[in-house]
PDB file of C-alpha atoms in Angstrom:
ATOM      1  CA  MET B 544       0.000   0.000   0.000  1.00 46.00           C
ATOM      2  CA  SER B 545       1.335   3.396  -0.870  1.00 55.00           C
ATOM      3  CA  PHE B 546       1.327   6.275   1.563  1.00 58.00           C
ATOM      4  CA  VAL B 547      -2.228   7.423   2.255  1.00 60.00           C
ATOM      5  CA  PRO B 548      -2.597  11.118   3.132  1.00 62.00           C
ATOM      6  CA  GLY B 549      -4.668  11.847   6.224  1.00 65.00           C
ATOM      7  CA  ASN B 550      -7.525  13.312   4.201  1.00 65.00           C
ATOM      8  CA  GLN B 551      -7.813  10.043   2.203  1.00 68.00           C
ATOM      9  CA  GLN B 552      -7.902   7.630   5.152  1.00 72.00           C
ATOM     10  CA  ARG B 553     -11.691   7.761   5.312  1.00 78.00           C
ATOM     11  CA  HIS B 554     -11.694   6.198   1.835  1.00 85.00           C
ATOM     12  CA  LEU B 555      -9.829   3.075   2.974  1.00 95.00           C
ATOM     13  CA  ARG B 556     -11.583  -0.228   2.365  1.00 97.00           C
ATOM     14  CA  ALA B 557     -10.634  -3.833   3.049  1.00 97.00           C
ATOM     15  CA  CYS B 558     -11.314  -6.739   0.700  1.00 97.00           C
ATOM     16  CA  MET B 559     -13.762  -9.141   2.375  1.00 96.00           C
ATOM     17  CA  VAL B 560     -11.982 -12.130   0.833  1.00 95.00           C
ATOM     18  CA  CYS B 561      -8.258 -11.475   1.431  1.00 95.00           C
ATOM     19  CA  SER B 562      -8.458  -8.422   3.787  1.00 96.00           C
ATOM     20  CA  ILE B 563      -5.965  -6.241   1.862  1.00 97.00           C
ATOM     21  CA  VAL B 564      -6.530  -2.541   2.625  1.00 96.00           C
ATOM     22  CA  GLN B 565      -6.481   0.084  -0.131  1.00 95.00           C
ATOM     23  CA  ILE B 566      -8.294   3.302  -0.906  1.00 94.00           C
ATOM     24  CA  GLN B 567     -11.580   2.788  -2.736  1.00 95.00           C
ATOM     25  CA  GLN B 568     -10.301   4.428  -5.932  1.00 95.00           C
ATOM     26  CA  ARG B 569      -7.401   1.978  -6.134  1.00 95.00           C
ATOM     27  CA  PHE B 570      -9.802  -0.981  -5.898  1.00 97.00           C
ATOM     28  CA  ILE B 571     -11.837   0.587  -8.707  1.00 97.00           C
ATOM     29  CA  ARG B 572      -8.777   1.490 -10.815  1.00 97.00           C
ATOM     30  CA  GLU B 573      -6.720  -1.710 -10.322  1.00 97.00           C
ATOM     31  CA  GLY B 574      -8.959  -4.257  -8.613  1.00 97.00           C
ATOM     32  CA  CYS B 575      -7.785  -6.479  -5.770  1.00 97.00           C
ATOM     33  CA  PRO B 576      -4.191  -7.692  -6.215  1.00 97.00           C
ATOM     34  CA  ASN B 577      -5.058 -11.079  -4.661  1.00 95.00           C
ATOM     35  CA  CYS B 578      -8.645 -11.734  -5.733  1.00 94.00           C
ATOM     36  CA  GLU B 579      -9.114  -9.965  -9.064  1.00 94.00           C
ATOM     37  CA  SER B 580      -9.244 -13.201 -11.061  1.00 92.00           C
ATOM     38  CA  PHE B 581     -12.610 -14.113  -9.508  1.00 91.00           C
ATOM     39  CA  LEU B 582     -13.928 -10.876  -7.913  1.00 93.00           C
ATOM     40  CA  ASP B 583     -13.483  -8.734 -11.038  1.00 93.00           C
ATOM     41  CA  LEU B 584     -13.510  -5.402  -9.162  1.00 96.00           C
ATOM     42  CA  GLN B 585     -11.594  -3.319 -11.694  1.00 97.00           C
ATOM     43  CA  ASN B 586     -13.728  -0.505 -13.166  1.00 97.00           C
ATOM     44  CA  ARG B 587     -16.800  -1.781 -11.287  1.00 97.00           C
ATOM     45  CA  PRO B 588     -17.579   0.599  -8.389  1.00 97.00           C
ATOM     46  CA  GLU B 589     -20.760  -1.255  -7.401  1.00 97.00           C
ATOM     47  CA  THR B 590     -18.854  -4.535  -7.044  1.00 96.00           C
ATOM     48  CA  VAL B 591     -16.152  -2.765  -5.014  1.00 97.00           C
ATOM     49  CA  GLN B 592     -18.913  -1.589  -2.643  1.00 97.00           C
ATOM     50  CA  GLU B 593     -20.281  -5.154  -2.320  1.00 96.00           C
ATOM     51  CA  CYS B 594     -16.943  -6.975  -1.884  1.00 97.00           C
ATOM     52  CA  THR B 595     -14.995  -4.525   0.291  1.00 97.00           C
ATOM     53  CA  SER B 596     -15.791  -2.940   3.637  1.00 97.00           C
ATOM     54  CA  GLN B 597     -15.010   0.325   5.379  1.00 96.00           C
ATOM     55  CA  VAL B 598     -15.445  -1.477   8.714  1.00 96.00           C
ATOM     56  CA  PHE B 599     -12.260  -3.271   9.706  1.00 95.00           C
ATOM     57  CA  GLU B 600     -10.007  -3.633  12.744  1.00 95.00           C
ATOM     58  CA  GLY B 601      -6.238  -3.606  13.109  1.00 93.00           C
ATOM     59  CA  LEU B 602      -3.612  -3.342  10.416  1.00 93.00           C
ATOM     60  CA  ILE B 603      -0.779  -5.713   9.538  1.00 93.00           C
ATOM     61  CA  THR B 604       1.993  -4.678   7.161  1.00 93.00           C
ATOM     62  CA  LEU B 605       3.521  -7.650   5.340  1.00 93.00           C
ATOM     63  CA  ALA B 606       6.760  -7.264   3.406  1.00 93.00           C
ATOM     64  CA  ASP B 607       7.216 -10.990   2.690  1.00 93.00           C
ATOM     65  CA  PRO B 608       4.027 -12.968   3.364  1.00 89.00           C
ATOM     66  CA  SER B 609       5.709 -16.272   2.440  1.00 90.00           C
ATOM     67  CA  LYS B 610       8.118 -16.010   5.402  1.00 92.00           C
ATOM     68  CA  SER B 611       5.856 -14.418   8.001  1.00 92.00           C
ATOM     69  CA  TRP B 612       4.326 -16.356  10.894  1.00 93.00           C
ATOM     70  CA  VAL B 613       1.762 -13.543  11.197  1.00 92.00           C
ATOM     71  CA  ALA B 614       0.777 -14.137   7.565  1.00 91.00           C
ATOM     72  CA  ARG B 615       0.281 -17.848   8.276  1.00 92.00           C
ATOM     73  CA  TRP B 616      -1.704 -17.061  11.442  1.00 91.00           C
ATOM     74  CA  GLN B 617      -3.966 -14.653   9.508  1.00 91.00           C
ATOM     75  CA  ARG B 618      -4.173 -16.968   6.449  1.00 91.00           C
ATOM     76  CA  LEU B 619      -2.368 -14.369   4.299  1.00 92.00           C
ATOM     77  CA  ASP B 620       0.574 -16.466   3.111  1.00 87.00           C
ATOM     78  CA  GLY B 621       0.604 -16.584  -0.661  1.00 89.00           C
ATOM     79  CA  TYR B 622      -0.769 -13.055  -0.996  1.00 94.00           C
ATOM     80  CA  VAL B 623       1.081  -9.970  -2.260  1.00 96.00           C
ATOM     81  CA  PRO B 624       3.028  -7.764   0.157  1.00 95.00           C
ATOM     82  CA  GLY B 625       0.895  -4.938   1.527  1.00 94.00           C
ATOM     83  CA  VAL B 626      -1.273  -3.766   4.395  1.00 95.00           C
ATOM     84  CA  TYR B 627      -3.990  -6.118   5.630  1.00 95.00           C
ATOM     85  CA  ALA B 628      -6.814  -5.807   8.144  1.00 96.00           C
ATOM     86  CA  VAL B 629      -6.913  -8.197  11.106  1.00 95.00           C
ATOM     87  CA  LYS B 630     -10.739  -8.365  10.923  1.00 96.00           C
ATOM     88  CA  VAL B 631     -13.103  -7.240   8.171  1.00 97.00           C
ATOM     89  CA  VAL B 632     -16.796  -6.796   8.935  1.00 96.00           C
ATOM     90  CA  GLY B 633     -19.333  -7.474   6.195  1.00 94.00           C
ATOM     91  CA  LEU B 634     -21.073 -10.189   4.221  1.00 91.00           C
ATOM     92  CA  LEU B 635     -20.221 -11.093   0.663  1.00 94.00           C
ATOM     93  CA  PRO B 636     -23.177 -11.510  -1.676  1.00 94.00           C
ATOM     94  CA  GLU B 637     -24.117 -15.189  -2.086  1.00 95.00           C
ATOM     95  CA  GLU B 638     -23.356 -15.090  -5.835  1.00 94.00           C
ATOM     96  CA  VAL B 639     -19.786 -13.954  -5.063  1.00 94.00           C
ATOM     97  CA  VAL B 640     -19.333 -16.806  -2.557  1.00 94.00           C
ATOM     98  CA  GLN B 641     -20.603 -19.192  -5.254  1.00 95.00           C
ATOM     99  CA  THR B 642     -18.111 -17.738  -7.773  1.00 92.00           C
ATOM    100  CA  ILE B 643     -15.250 -18.328  -5.318  1.00 91.00           C
ATOM    101  CA  GLU B 644     -16.342 -21.933  -4.768  1.00 92.00           C
ATOM    102  CA  ASN B 645     -16.773 -22.507  -8.517  1.00 91.00           C
ATOM    103  CA  ALA B 646     -13.182 -21.265  -8.978  1.00 87.00           C
ATOM    104  CA  GLY B 647     -12.013 -23.960  -6.544  1.00 87.00           C
ATOM    105  CA  GLY B 648     -11.647 -21.683  -3.533  1.00 84.00           C
ATOM    106  CA  ARG B 649     -13.277 -21.647  -0.133  1.00 85.00           C
ATOM    107  CA  TYR B 650     -14.555 -18.405   1.356  1.00 90.00           C
ATOM    108  CA  VAL B 651     -13.621 -17.926   5.004  1.00 89.00           C
ATOM    109  CA  PRO B 652     -15.146 -14.761   6.500  1.00 91.00           C
ATOM    110  CA  ARG B 653     -12.542 -12.330   7.829  1.00 90.00           C
ATOM    111  CA  ASP B 654     -14.741 -11.092  10.680  1.00 88.00           C
ATOM    112  CA  GLY B 655     -13.698 -13.721  13.209  1.00 79.00           C
ATOM    113  CA  THR B 656     -16.908 -15.780  13.023  1.00 79.00           C
ATOM    114  CA  VAL B 657     -15.061 -18.833  11.676  1.00 68.00           C
ATOM    115  CA  HIS B 658     -12.266 -20.235  13.819  1.00 53.00           C
ATOM    116  CA  ASP B 659      -9.146 -21.969  12.505  1.00 49.00           C
ATOM    117  CA  ASP B 660     -10.517 -25.415  13.339  1.00 49.00           C
ATOM    118  CA  ASP B 661     -13.588 -24.608  11.204  1.00 52.00           C
ATOM    119  CA  ALA B 662     -11.578 -23.256   8.243  1.00 51.00           C
TER     120      ALA B 662
END
C-alpha cells in the first residue's frame, strides 16, 4: 500500500476475501491484487462496494508474506506484500461466494466468526 494522506484515510476499504486494505479508488482502478481473477472489481464501483468494507479492525503490514508467521496465522501467506486488516466486517453476496467456490476456492469470513478449526 502506498502512503495514504490523512484526508484520504476515510476512503480506505478492506477486501472481504483477502483483507488487503487500499483506498476505494485503487480498488476501482486496479482491482484487488489477490482476488481480481474471480472478484473482477476493476472498473466496477458497485462490485467494489459489495466486496470490500469500510469497517475493519487492526492493520498488519507484510513485506514478505511467504516467510511471516503472522501471515500464516492470519491466512495471508501466498498473498502480495501490503497492508492487511486483522478483521473485516461485512457479508459477501451469495453469488460472489458461489463464484469463489466454482473457482475452486473456499470463502472464510474475515470477521472472526469462523475459527481456525472450522476453516
